[in-house]
Short mmCIF file of C-alpha atoms and ligand atoms in Angstrom, two decimals:
data_model
loop_
_atom_site.label_atom_id
_atom_site.label_comp_id
_atom_site.label_asym_id
_atom_site.label_seq_id
_atom_site.Cartn_x
_atom_site.Cartn_y
_atom_site.Cartn_z
CA MET A 10 65.10 53.78 119.63
CA ASP A 11 66.68 50.71 119.83
CA THR A 12 66.79 49.00 122.70
CA ILE A 13 69.49 47.18 124.26
CA THR A 14 69.52 46.28 127.80
CA LYS A 15 69.10 42.45 127.84
CA SER A 16 67.33 40.91 130.34
CA SER A 17 69.86 38.44 130.76
CA HIS A 18 71.80 40.36 132.81
CA ILE A 19 69.59 42.61 135.38
CA SER A 20 68.99 40.14 138.18
CA TYR A 21 67.12 40.68 141.88
CA ARG A 22 67.77 38.98 145.45
CA PHE A 23 66.36 39.11 148.69
CA LYS A 24 69.34 40.93 150.52
CA GLU A 25 71.41 38.56 153.16
CA ASP A 26 69.24 39.40 156.59
CA VAL A 27 65.50 38.68 155.02
CA GLU A 28 64.53 36.27 156.80
CA ILE A 29 61.28 34.81 153.75
CA LEU A 30 58.43 32.06 155.04
CA GLU A 31 55.95 30.54 152.98
CA ASN A 32 52.65 29.89 155.10
CA GLU A 33 50.53 28.30 152.33
CA ASP A 34 49.96 31.52 149.95
CA THR A 35 51.53 34.00 152.09
CA ILE A 36 55.01 34.62 151.68
CA ILE A 37 56.07 37.06 155.18
CA ALA A 38 59.53 38.66 154.00
CA THR A 39 61.65 39.95 158.03
CA SER A 40 64.52 41.90 157.57
CA PRO A 41 66.43 43.47 160.45
CA CYS A 42 63.94 47.40 160.21
CA ASN A 43 60.77 45.39 158.48
CA GLN A 44 58.49 42.80 158.21
CA LEU A 45 55.75 42.33 155.19
CA LYS A 46 53.20 39.82 154.51
CA ILE A 47 51.81 39.60 150.61
CA ALA A 48 48.56 36.90 150.67
CA HIS A 49 46.84 34.82 148.06
CA LEU A 50 49.70 34.06 145.43
CA SER A 51 49.82 32.04 143.39
CA PRO A 52 52.42 29.18 143.12
CA ALA A 53 54.40 30.03 141.13
CA LEU A 54 54.59 32.95 142.10
CA ARG A 55 55.34 31.73 145.06
CA HIS A 56 58.39 29.79 143.65
CA VAL A 57 60.15 32.24 141.78
CA LEU A 58 59.90 35.10 145.01
CA MET A 59 61.60 32.19 146.81
CA MET A 60 64.06 31.68 144.39
CA LEU A 61 65.10 35.14 145.01
CA SER A 62 65.54 33.82 148.85
CA GLU A 63 68.37 31.70 147.34
CA ARG A 64 69.98 32.51 144.78
CA ALA A 65 70.13 36.27 142.42
CA CYS A 66 67.51 35.30 139.11
CA SER A 67 67.51 37.52 135.87
CA VAL A 68 64.15 39.40 134.65
CA GLN A 69 65.01 36.46 132.17
CA GLY A 70 65.27 34.10 134.62
CA MET A 71 62.45 35.51 136.14
CA ASN A 72 60.12 35.92 133.59
CA GLU A 73 60.26 32.16 132.00
CA ALA A 74 59.38 31.02 135.32
CA LEU A 75 56.00 32.62 134.20
CA ILE A 76 56.01 32.08 131.45
CA THR A 77 56.54 28.58 131.51
CA ALA A 78 53.19 28.56 134.44
CA HIS A 79 51.46 29.51 132.01
CA GLU A 80 51.37 32.91 134.48
CA GLU A 81 52.54 36.19 132.19
CA SER A 82 49.03 37.78 133.17
CA MET A 83 50.66 37.75 136.91
CA LEU A 84 54.62 39.41 135.75
CA ALA A 85 51.97 42.88 135.97
CA THR A 86 51.75 41.51 139.82
CA PHE A 87 54.35 40.35 140.24
CA TYR A 88 56.69 43.94 139.59
CA ARG A 89 54.15 44.73 141.98
CA TYR A 90 54.93 43.02 144.59
CA LEU A 91 58.60 43.02 143.75
CA SER A 92 59.08 46.60 143.51
CA LEU A 93 57.30 46.50 147.48
CA LEU A 94 59.92 44.40 148.67
CA ILE A 95 62.38 47.20 146.79
CA ARG A 96 61.12 50.59 148.82
CA CYS A 97 60.50 48.10 151.91
CA GLN A 98 64.78 47.48 151.13
CA MET A 99 65.04 44.02 151.59
CA VAL A 100 65.93 43.35 147.60
CA TYR A 101 68.92 43.56 145.23
CA VAL A 102 69.42 44.50 142.34
CA TYR A 103 72.73 43.48 140.47
CA ALA A 104 74.47 44.12 137.36
CA GLY A 105 76.29 41.01 135.35
CA ARG A 106 75.19 38.79 134.35
CA GLU A 107 72.82 36.25 136.58
CA ASP A 108 75.44 33.11 136.89
CA GLU A 109 79.07 34.99 137.40
CA GLN A 110 80.12 34.40 140.94
CA ILE A 111 80.09 38.38 141.65
CA PRO A 112 78.44 40.72 140.12
CA LEU A 113 79.37 44.32 138.61
CA ALA A 114 77.40 45.90 140.46
CA THR A 115 74.53 46.29 143.07
CA LEU A 116 71.52 48.74 143.22
CA ILE A 117 71.84 48.74 147.34
CA PRO A 118 67.92 50.96 147.95
CA ILE A 119 68.54 53.67 151.01
CA SER A 120 64.97 54.52 151.43
CA PRO A 121 61.46 53.68 151.49
CA SER A 122 60.81 56.70 148.15
CA PHE A 123 62.61 54.31 145.74
CA GLN A 124 60.76 54.14 142.89
CA HIS A 125 61.19 50.79 140.94
CA ARG A 126 61.05 51.97 137.66
CA TRP A 127 63.17 49.63 134.92
CA ALA A 128 65.33 51.42 132.46
CA ASP A 129 65.30 50.46 129.13
CA ILE A 130 68.33 51.81 127.99
CA GLN A 131 68.48 53.41 124.19
CA ALA A 132 70.48 52.80 121.47
CA ASN A 133 71.23 56.18 120.10
CA GLN A 134 70.79 58.09 123.45
CA SER A 135 73.34 59.94 125.08
CA TYR A 136 73.90 59.48 128.85
CA ARG A 137 76.13 61.65 130.82
CA MET A 138 76.42 61.22 135.06
CA SER A 139 75.01 63.90 137.74
CA ARG A 140 76.48 66.72 138.49
CA PHE A 141 75.66 65.51 142.17
CA ALA A 142 76.27 61.69 141.76
CA TYR A 143 79.78 60.51 143.51
CA VAL A 144 82.09 58.06 144.62
CA ARG A 145 83.41 56.86 148.42
CA ARG A 146 84.31 54.11 150.34
CA ASP A 147 82.47 53.20 153.66
CA GLU A 148 84.11 51.65 156.41
CA GLU A 149 85.23 47.51 154.72
CA GLY A 150 87.08 49.43 151.42
CA LEU A 151 83.59 48.87 149.47
CA GLN A 152 82.80 51.77 147.07
CA TYR A 153 80.11 53.04 146.42
CA VAL A 154 78.31 55.72 143.93
CA GLU A 155 75.84 58.19 145.82
CA SER A 156 73.89 61.05 145.49
CA PRO A 157 72.01 63.41 147.20
CA LEU A 158 69.47 62.76 144.04
CA SER A 159 69.04 59.43 145.23
CA HIS A 160 67.58 56.97 147.21
CA ALA A 161 69.72 54.23 146.52
CA ARG A 162 73.57 53.72 146.66
CA LEU A 163 75.45 51.65 144.33
CA ARG A 164 77.79 49.14 145.19
CA LEU A 165 80.55 49.26 142.50
CA ASP A 166 81.71 45.29 142.89
CA CYS A 167 84.00 45.21 140.06
CA SER A 168 86.61 47.63 138.09
CA VAL A 169 84.62 47.86 135.21
CA ALA A 170 81.89 49.56 136.06
CA ALA A 171 83.95 51.94 138.15
CA SER A 172 85.23 52.68 134.41
CA VAL A 173 81.62 52.91 132.88
CA LEU A 174 80.94 56.15 135.86
CA TYR A 175 84.32 57.75 134.39
CA GLN A 176 83.33 57.69 130.54
CA LEU A 177 80.57 58.81 131.57
CA GLY A 178 81.85 61.87 133.08
CA THR A 179 80.98 63.13 129.56
CA ALA A 180 77.63 62.85 127.36
CA VAL A 181 78.25 59.15 125.43
CA THR A 182 76.82 57.37 123.26
CA PRO A 183 75.71 52.95 124.39
CA VAL A 184 78.57 52.20 121.76
CA GLU A 185 80.95 54.86 122.44
CA LEU A 186 80.98 53.80 125.19
CA ALA A 187 81.29 50.26 125.47
CA GLN A 188 83.97 51.24 122.89
CA THR A 189 85.67 52.71 125.23
CA LEU A 190 86.55 50.00 126.99
CA PRO A 191 87.23 47.24 124.07
CA GLY A 192 87.98 44.53 126.48
CA GLU A 193 84.30 44.02 127.53
CA ASP A 194 81.61 42.34 126.97
CA VAL A 195 79.28 44.71 125.49
CA ASP A 196 75.67 43.40 127.31
CA ASN A 197 77.33 43.69 131.13
CA VAL A 198 78.56 47.11 130.01
CA ILE A 199 75.41 48.00 129.41
CA SER A 200 73.82 46.12 132.32
CA VAL A 201 76.39 48.87 134.73
CA LEU A 202 74.11 51.93 132.83
CA THR A 203 70.93 50.27 133.49
CA LEU A 204 71.81 49.99 136.80
CA LEU A 205 74.05 54.16 137.36
CA VAL A 206 69.98 54.96 135.26
CA MET A 207 67.37 53.38 137.74
CA GLY A 208 69.47 54.52 140.13
CA ASN A 209 69.23 58.15 139.17
CA PHE A 210 73.54 59.14 139.09
CA VAL A 211 73.09 59.06 135.55
CA PHE A 212 70.89 60.30 133.15
CA PRO A 213 69.71 61.25 128.79
CA THR A 214 71.17 63.56 127.55
CA THR A 215 70.25 66.42 124.68
CA ARG A 216 71.36 66.22 121.36
CA GLU A 217 74.50 68.63 123.23
CA GLY A 218 74.47 66.41 125.75
CA ARG A 219 73.76 68.39 128.13
CA LEU A 220 71.38 67.01 131.21
CA GLY A 221 67.76 67.96 132.74
CA GLU A 222 69.19 69.75 135.89
CA ASP A 223 72.16 72.02 133.82
CA ASP A 224 69.74 74.28 132.19
CA ASP A 225 66.93 73.34 135.70
CA GLU A 226 66.88 76.63 137.87
CA ARG A 227 65.71 74.50 141.19
CA TYR A 228 69.11 72.69 139.80
CA MET A 229 71.35 75.60 138.76
CA GLN A 230 71.18 76.90 142.30
CA TRP A 231 72.04 74.10 144.54
CA ASP A 232 75.93 73.39 145.42
CA PHE A 233 76.82 70.28 145.12
CA HIS A 234 78.31 70.53 148.66
CA ASP A 235 74.87 72.00 149.85
CA LEU A 236 71.95 69.53 148.07
CA LEU A 237 74.38 66.53 150.41
CA PHE A 238 74.44 67.70 153.37
CA HIS A 239 70.80 69.10 153.18
CA SER A 240 69.47 65.31 151.96
CA ARG A 241 72.34 64.43 154.15
CA SER A 242 71.21 65.70 157.90
CA ARG A 243 67.92 65.14 157.80
CA MET A 244 65.65 61.62 157.11
CA GLY A 245 64.45 60.75 153.68
CA ARG A 246 66.39 59.20 151.43
CA HIS A 247 69.15 57.64 153.11
CA ASN A 248 69.36 55.08 155.94
CA ASN A 249 72.20 55.83 157.93
CA MET A 250 71.62 56.01 161.63
CA LEU A 251 70.39 60.34 162.62
CA GLY A 252 69.89 62.54 166.17
CA GLY A 253 71.23 61.24 169.25
CA THR A 254 73.25 57.82 169.04
CA TYR A 255 75.40 57.85 171.43
CA ARG A 256 78.16 56.06 169.19
CA PHE A 257 80.67 56.72 170.89
CA LEU A 258 79.68 56.13 174.30
CA HIS A 259 82.20 53.72 175.51
CA ARG A 260 84.71 54.09 173.25
CA ILE A 261 85.46 58.32 173.37
CA PRO A 262 85.65 60.42 176.44
CA PRO A 263 83.09 63.06 175.66
CA GLN A 264 85.05 66.20 175.26
CA PRO A 265 84.23 68.40 178.28
CA ALA A 266 81.35 71.02 178.89
CA VAL A 267 84.10 73.67 179.50
CA LYS A 268 86.71 73.93 177.34
CA PRO A 269 90.23 73.36 178.99
CA MET A 270 92.14 77.12 179.89
CA SER A 271 94.81 76.82 177.00
CA TRP A 272 95.35 80.53 178.26
CA PRO A 273 95.20 82.03 181.31
CA VAL A 274 93.11 85.43 182.28
CA THR A 275 94.39 88.53 181.64
CA THR A 276 91.99 90.89 181.56
CA PRO A 277 88.75 89.94 183.79
CA LEU A 278 85.64 91.56 182.51
CA PRO A 279 83.67 94.27 184.62
CA ARG A 280 79.85 92.06 185.15
CA PRO A 281 77.55 94.31 184.56
CA ASP A 282 74.30 94.91 187.10
CA MET A 283 70.92 92.63 186.70
CA ASP A 284 68.67 94.05 189.20
CA ARG A 285 69.47 97.53 187.59
CA LEU A 286 70.10 96.36 184.23
CA ALA A 287 66.36 94.37 183.85
CA GLU A 288 64.48 97.92 185.31
CA VAL A 289 65.72 99.76 182.31
CA ASP A 290 66.60 97.71 179.31
CA PRO A 291 64.09 98.55 177.00
CA GLY A 292 61.76 95.91 176.63
CA LEU A 293 61.56 93.12 173.81
CA THR A 294 59.23 94.69 171.37
CA ALA A 295 61.45 97.73 171.19
CA VAL A 296 64.28 95.67 170.86
CA MET A 297 63.26 93.44 168.46
CA GLU A 298 61.50 96.63 166.59
CA ALA A 299 64.81 98.68 166.70
CA ARG A 300 67.62 95.74 165.85
CA THR A 301 69.36 96.42 162.47
CA SER A 302 72.36 95.34 160.67
CA ILE A 303 75.02 98.68 161.45
CA ARG A 304 78.27 97.64 159.94
CA ASP A 305 79.80 101.22 160.09
CA HIS A 306 81.33 102.04 163.41
CA GLY A 307 81.68 105.13 165.34
CA GLU A 308 84.65 107.33 165.94
CA ARG A 309 84.43 106.96 169.90
CA PRO A 310 85.25 103.27 170.01
CA MET A 311 83.47 100.90 172.31
CA THR A 312 84.40 100.30 176.27
CA VAL A 313 85.70 97.45 177.90
CA ALA A 314 82.55 97.98 180.14
CA GLN A 315 80.00 97.49 177.35
CA LEU A 316 82.40 94.43 176.27
CA GLY A 317 81.87 92.83 179.70
CA GLU A 318 78.09 93.03 179.26
CA PHE A 319 77.43 92.09 176.43
CA PHE A 320 79.45 89.15 176.61
CA TYR A 321 78.32 88.76 179.72
CA ARG A 322 74.72 88.80 178.79
CA VAL A 323 75.08 86.81 175.65
CA ALA A 324 77.89 84.11 176.86
CA ARG A 325 78.46 83.09 180.52
CA ILE A 326 78.19 80.37 181.93
CA LYS A 327 75.23 80.10 184.47
CA GLU A 328 76.15 77.22 186.06
CA VAL A 329 77.98 73.41 184.87
CA SER A 330 76.63 69.98 186.32
CA HIS A 331 78.36 67.34 185.91
CA GLY A 332 77.67 63.78 184.87
CA GLY A 333 73.45 63.80 184.38
CA ASN A 334 72.50 63.05 181.40
CA MET A 335 76.64 60.34 180.20
CA TYR A 336 78.40 63.49 179.48
CA ASP A 337 78.96 67.10 181.67
CA VAL A 338 76.15 69.69 180.78
CA THR A 339 76.45 73.85 181.00
CA LYS A 340 73.68 76.68 181.27
CA ARG A 341 74.10 79.47 179.08
CA PRO A 342 71.72 82.92 178.80
CA TYR A 343 70.85 81.05 174.88
CA PRO A 344 69.87 78.13 173.83
CA ASN A 345 71.54 75.04 173.06
CA GLY A 346 70.83 71.93 170.77
CA GLY A 347 72.31 68.97 173.67
CA SER A 348 73.26 71.79 175.75
CA CYS A 349 76.69 71.21 174.62
CA TYR A 350 77.53 74.23 174.42
CA GLU A 351 80.71 73.47 171.37
CA ILE A 352 80.46 77.15 170.95
CA GLU A 353 83.79 79.08 171.55
CA PHE A 354 84.56 83.20 171.33
CA TYR A 355 87.69 84.55 170.22
CA LEU A 356 87.63 88.39 169.51
CA THR A 357 90.23 90.63 167.49
CA ILE A 358 89.88 93.79 168.73
CA ASP A 359 90.78 96.81 166.89
CA ARG A 360 89.95 99.46 168.70
CA CYS A 361 88.53 99.02 172.27
CA GLU A 362 88.51 101.50 175.52
CA GLY A 363 90.54 99.76 177.66
CA LEU A 364 91.65 97.22 176.13
CA THR A 365 94.65 96.57 174.27
CA PRO A 366 94.61 95.61 169.63
CA GLY A 367 94.82 91.91 169.50
CA PHE A 368 92.89 88.51 169.35
CA TYR A 369 91.55 87.30 172.92
CA TRP A 370 89.51 84.54 174.71
CA TYR A 371 86.92 84.94 176.01
CA ASP A 372 87.09 83.03 179.14
CA PRO A 373 83.10 81.84 180.05
CA LEU A 374 83.48 80.28 183.13
CA ASN A 375 85.13 82.55 184.81
CA HIS A 376 84.65 86.04 182.17
CA GLY A 377 87.44 87.21 181.12
CA LEU A 378 89.91 88.30 178.41
CA SER A 379 92.79 85.85 177.84
CA PHE A 380 95.32 87.70 175.67
CA ILE A 381 96.11 85.69 172.78
CA GLN A 382 98.33 87.73 170.24
CA GLY A 383 98.85 91.07 169.15
CA PRO A 384 98.21 92.69 166.20
CA ASN A 385 100.15 91.15 163.38
CA LYS A 386 99.74 90.37 159.64
CA ASP A 387 96.79 87.65 160.69
CA THR A 388 94.40 90.10 162.89
CA GLU A 389 94.78 92.87 160.35
CA LYS A 390 93.67 89.90 157.69
CA LEU A 391 90.97 89.06 159.87
CA LEU A 392 89.98 92.52 160.41
CA SER A 393 89.95 93.94 156.57
CA ASP A 394 87.81 90.37 155.62
CA ALA A 395 85.08 91.48 158.22
CA SER A 396 85.43 94.74 156.45
CA ARG A 397 84.88 94.15 152.74
CA GLY A 398 81.51 95.88 151.50
CA GLY A 399 83.89 98.59 151.78
CA PHE A 400 83.83 100.36 154.93
CA ASP A 401 86.57 101.41 157.70
CA HIS A 402 88.74 97.99 159.91
CA PRO A 403 85.49 96.82 162.76
CA GLN A 404 85.62 98.38 165.91
CA VAL A 405 85.79 94.10 167.07
CA VAL A 406 85.02 91.92 165.18
CA ILE A 407 83.92 88.32 167.58
CA THR A 408 85.10 84.34 166.13
CA LEU A 409 82.60 82.55 166.28
CA ALA A 410 84.44 78.81 166.90
CA ALA A 411 83.17 74.66 167.62
CA ARG A 412 84.25 72.43 169.25
CA PHE A 413 83.14 69.73 167.06
CA GLN A 414 83.14 66.82 168.22
CA ARG A 415 81.57 68.66 171.38
CA VAL A 416 78.47 67.28 169.76
CA SER A 417 79.39 64.23 167.21
CA TRP A 418 80.26 62.79 170.18
CA LYS A 419 76.45 62.39 170.80
CA TYR A 420 74.80 63.03 167.17
CA GLU A 421 75.40 61.26 164.77
CA SER A 422 74.61 62.28 160.34
CA ILE A 423 73.15 66.29 162.23
CA ALA A 424 76.18 67.08 163.59
CA TYR A 425 77.34 70.19 161.77
CA ALA A 426 73.73 70.28 161.02
CA LEU A 427 73.11 70.77 164.40
CA ILE A 428 76.41 73.93 165.13
CA LEU A 429 75.21 75.93 162.57
CA LYS A 430 71.55 76.43 163.95
CA ASN A 431 73.33 76.64 167.14
CA VAL A 432 75.68 80.26 165.85
CA GLY A 433 72.22 81.20 164.45
CA VAL A 434 70.79 81.44 166.97
CA ILE A 435 73.89 83.19 169.07
CA TYR A 436 74.01 85.60 166.27
CA ALA A 437 70.27 86.45 167.74
CA THR A 438 71.06 86.36 171.14
CA MET A 439 74.19 89.32 169.84
CA TYR A 440 72.28 90.74 167.84
CA LEU A 441 69.20 91.92 169.89
CA VAL A 442 71.99 92.36 173.52
CA ALA A 443 73.78 95.32 171.32
CA THR A 444 70.91 96.91 170.44
CA ALA A 445 69.80 96.58 174.24
CA MET A 446 73.43 98.50 174.83
CA ASP A 447 72.77 100.65 171.90
CA LEU A 448 75.43 99.28 169.88
CA ALA A 449 76.38 98.35 166.35
CA PRO A 450 75.94 95.35 165.28
CA CYS A 451 76.41 92.78 162.08
CA ALA A 452 76.23 89.19 161.79
CA LEU A 453 78.79 87.70 159.36
CA GLY A 454 77.98 85.30 155.65
CA ALA A 455 81.44 83.95 156.03
CA GLY A 456 85.26 83.67 157.61
CA ASP A 457 88.83 81.89 156.84
CA SER A 458 88.85 78.76 159.24
CA ASP A 459 92.52 78.13 158.10
CA LEU A 460 93.12 81.80 159.20
CA PHE A 461 91.06 81.90 162.35
CA THR A 462 93.40 77.81 163.16
CA LYS A 463 96.72 80.04 162.69
CA LEU A 464 95.44 82.33 164.76
CA SER A 465 94.24 80.20 167.38
CA GLY A 466 96.41 77.76 167.27
CA SER A 467 93.95 75.37 167.30
CA ASP A 468 93.54 72.27 164.67
CA TYR A 469 91.45 72.50 161.84
CA LEU A 470 89.06 69.63 162.36
CA THR A 471 89.10 69.68 166.43
CA GLU A 472 88.38 73.55 166.67
CA THR A 473 87.69 75.43 164.29
CA SER A 474 85.20 78.83 162.97
CA VAL A 475 82.18 78.45 161.92
CA GLY A 476 80.55 82.34 162.27
CA GLU A 477 81.78 85.89 162.70
CA PHE A 478 80.55 88.89 164.20
CA LEU A 479 81.04 92.46 163.48
CA LEU A 480 80.76 94.66 167.01
CA GLY A 481 80.98 98.94 167.89
CA SER A 482 79.82 101.24 169.03
CA LYS A 483 77.12 103.46 166.90
CA ARG A 484 78.55 106.50 164.66
CA VAL A 485 76.18 109.42 166.40
CA GLN A 486 74.63 111.00 163.83
CA THR A 487 75.20 114.64 162.73
CA PRO A 488 72.60 116.92 161.93
C1 FMN B 115 73.11 84.63 159.03
C2 FMN B 115 73.95 85.63 158.41
C3 FMN B 115 75.22 86.32 157.95
C4 FMN B 115 75.47 87.64 157.47
N1 FMN B 115 76.51 87.73 156.95
C5 FMN B 115 76.14 89.22 156.59
C6 FMN B 115 77.95 89.29 155.47
O1 FMN B 115 77.94 88.49 155.75
N2 FMN B 115 78.44 90.14 155.12
C7 FMN B 115 77.16 91.58 155.86
O2 FMN B 115 77.60 92.81 156.11
N3 FMN B 115 75.75 91.30 156.17
C8 FMN B 115 75.38 89.83 156.86
N4 FMN B 115 74.15 90.41 157.75
C9 FMN B 115 73.94 90.51 158.16
C10 FMN B 115 72.13 90.95 157.21
O3 FMN B 115 72.34 91.82 155.69
C11 FMN B 115 71.20 90.88 157.38
O4 FMN B 115 71.01 90.95 158.51
C12 FMN B 115 70.16 91.66 156.42
O5 FMN B 115 70.53 92.73 155.01
C13 FMN B 115 68.39 92.72 157.32
O6 FMN B 115 68.68 93.58 157.73
P1 FMN B 115 68.45 94.06 159.49
O7 FMN B 115 69.75 92.86 160.18
O8 FMN B 115 68.86 95.85 159.83
O9 FMN B 115 66.91 93.78 159.46
C14 FMN B 115 74.11 88.57 158.01
C15 FMN B 115 72.83 88.03 159.00
C16 FMN B 115 72.86 86.72 159.08
C17 FMN B 115 71.92 86.44 160.19
#
């Protein structure tokens, strides 16, 4: 097969923020987060590496410089050093002629696991964009191709690079690709394709136009958004800030530890006698062993006293502390990342002895329920969504809604992942308390967040539902 990538159209250069110092036979490269010392370099190797700090040098140019200095035997060593510098995120790779002012596209490594491999584009081979690759714009207005399968991002520096990517939505050979872009220089088009392949955004296809990922069971079972969310909310294949960075400190005030009351308490809930419960409750082992999901509820509904006991044991505020940690926090019965306690509890009551049916908010500070609205087609939809699987309406659906900015004010990259983990913690707490109380609990995997905002009147971006839980009395078993 003909290899058609032109070595004159792929170039390398140190990033703008990398400082290079030459000291005898050693080069020291320093970036804001890395330092690399390469010693015992021949003068020609040093010269080529120093060139990369001044301008973009093509593969052809770098090879010629080493060959002219009679150091062709050092080519492999040179590319080993280059790969090392790329892995340290100190060197960019460019598509286009090296003497052009602006490259067509720039490959930017974003993780130490980036594998620098030369991509030989073959004339008769078809290529296609991965299902996991996407284009996004950053805050400076630059556009990037990214993918959870990649350890780099590709900056689109010219519209031709975006056109090449667009054409790769279907499987095309380099010749077909060039034909769809008649005004463009063929070598330029191929250089963009080369960088897309080097970055794992585009792959060779089979004769039928299929990618390896299309038929690989591991990839087939990943949704695009799940793999992206996973890769960006864990450390590894990106260099985004991650963790408790407090990026909005002094810019935006944190959301309050306790949700400001939007609705007055209409039903103060009974409080259980905790000393008595500590004596009569079944032990942890008994509760853990008895816990099971029960979707079918009893004829006689649970009571408002049971609802009061359940919420007191699961979700009440035990203590409010001001200011200590840059933001106010509370103490509640279940653990929570950063003590943000961003989850609010809403109840859709179909049947509960002592309570009017309707939609309520649980006030965790005052341990009471606030009536928001009576039964209507939206509460009916919420109840029927929750009873899919053929069961009657549940007695109570508890909707867990996150005050998102309470977490994202402090945490970067992981805020939503943290919220979902917190939902899991609450589910487990609810299951155990409901089991200890001999009630019927069942977590749900999905609900309608738009329906929730309609019922609560909240803004989708500010407070949205992230979990649902069924609760009711158990059906009395007849012998
Ligand atoms: C996060 C989560 C989501 C769940 N989603 C649903 C659901 O949507 N519908 C349902 O009937 N059960 C749901 N369940 C209950 C599981 O089906 C149940 O826990 C599982 O079958 C094990 O049974 P067990 O709870 O009785 O031990 C969910 C449980 C969890 C923890």
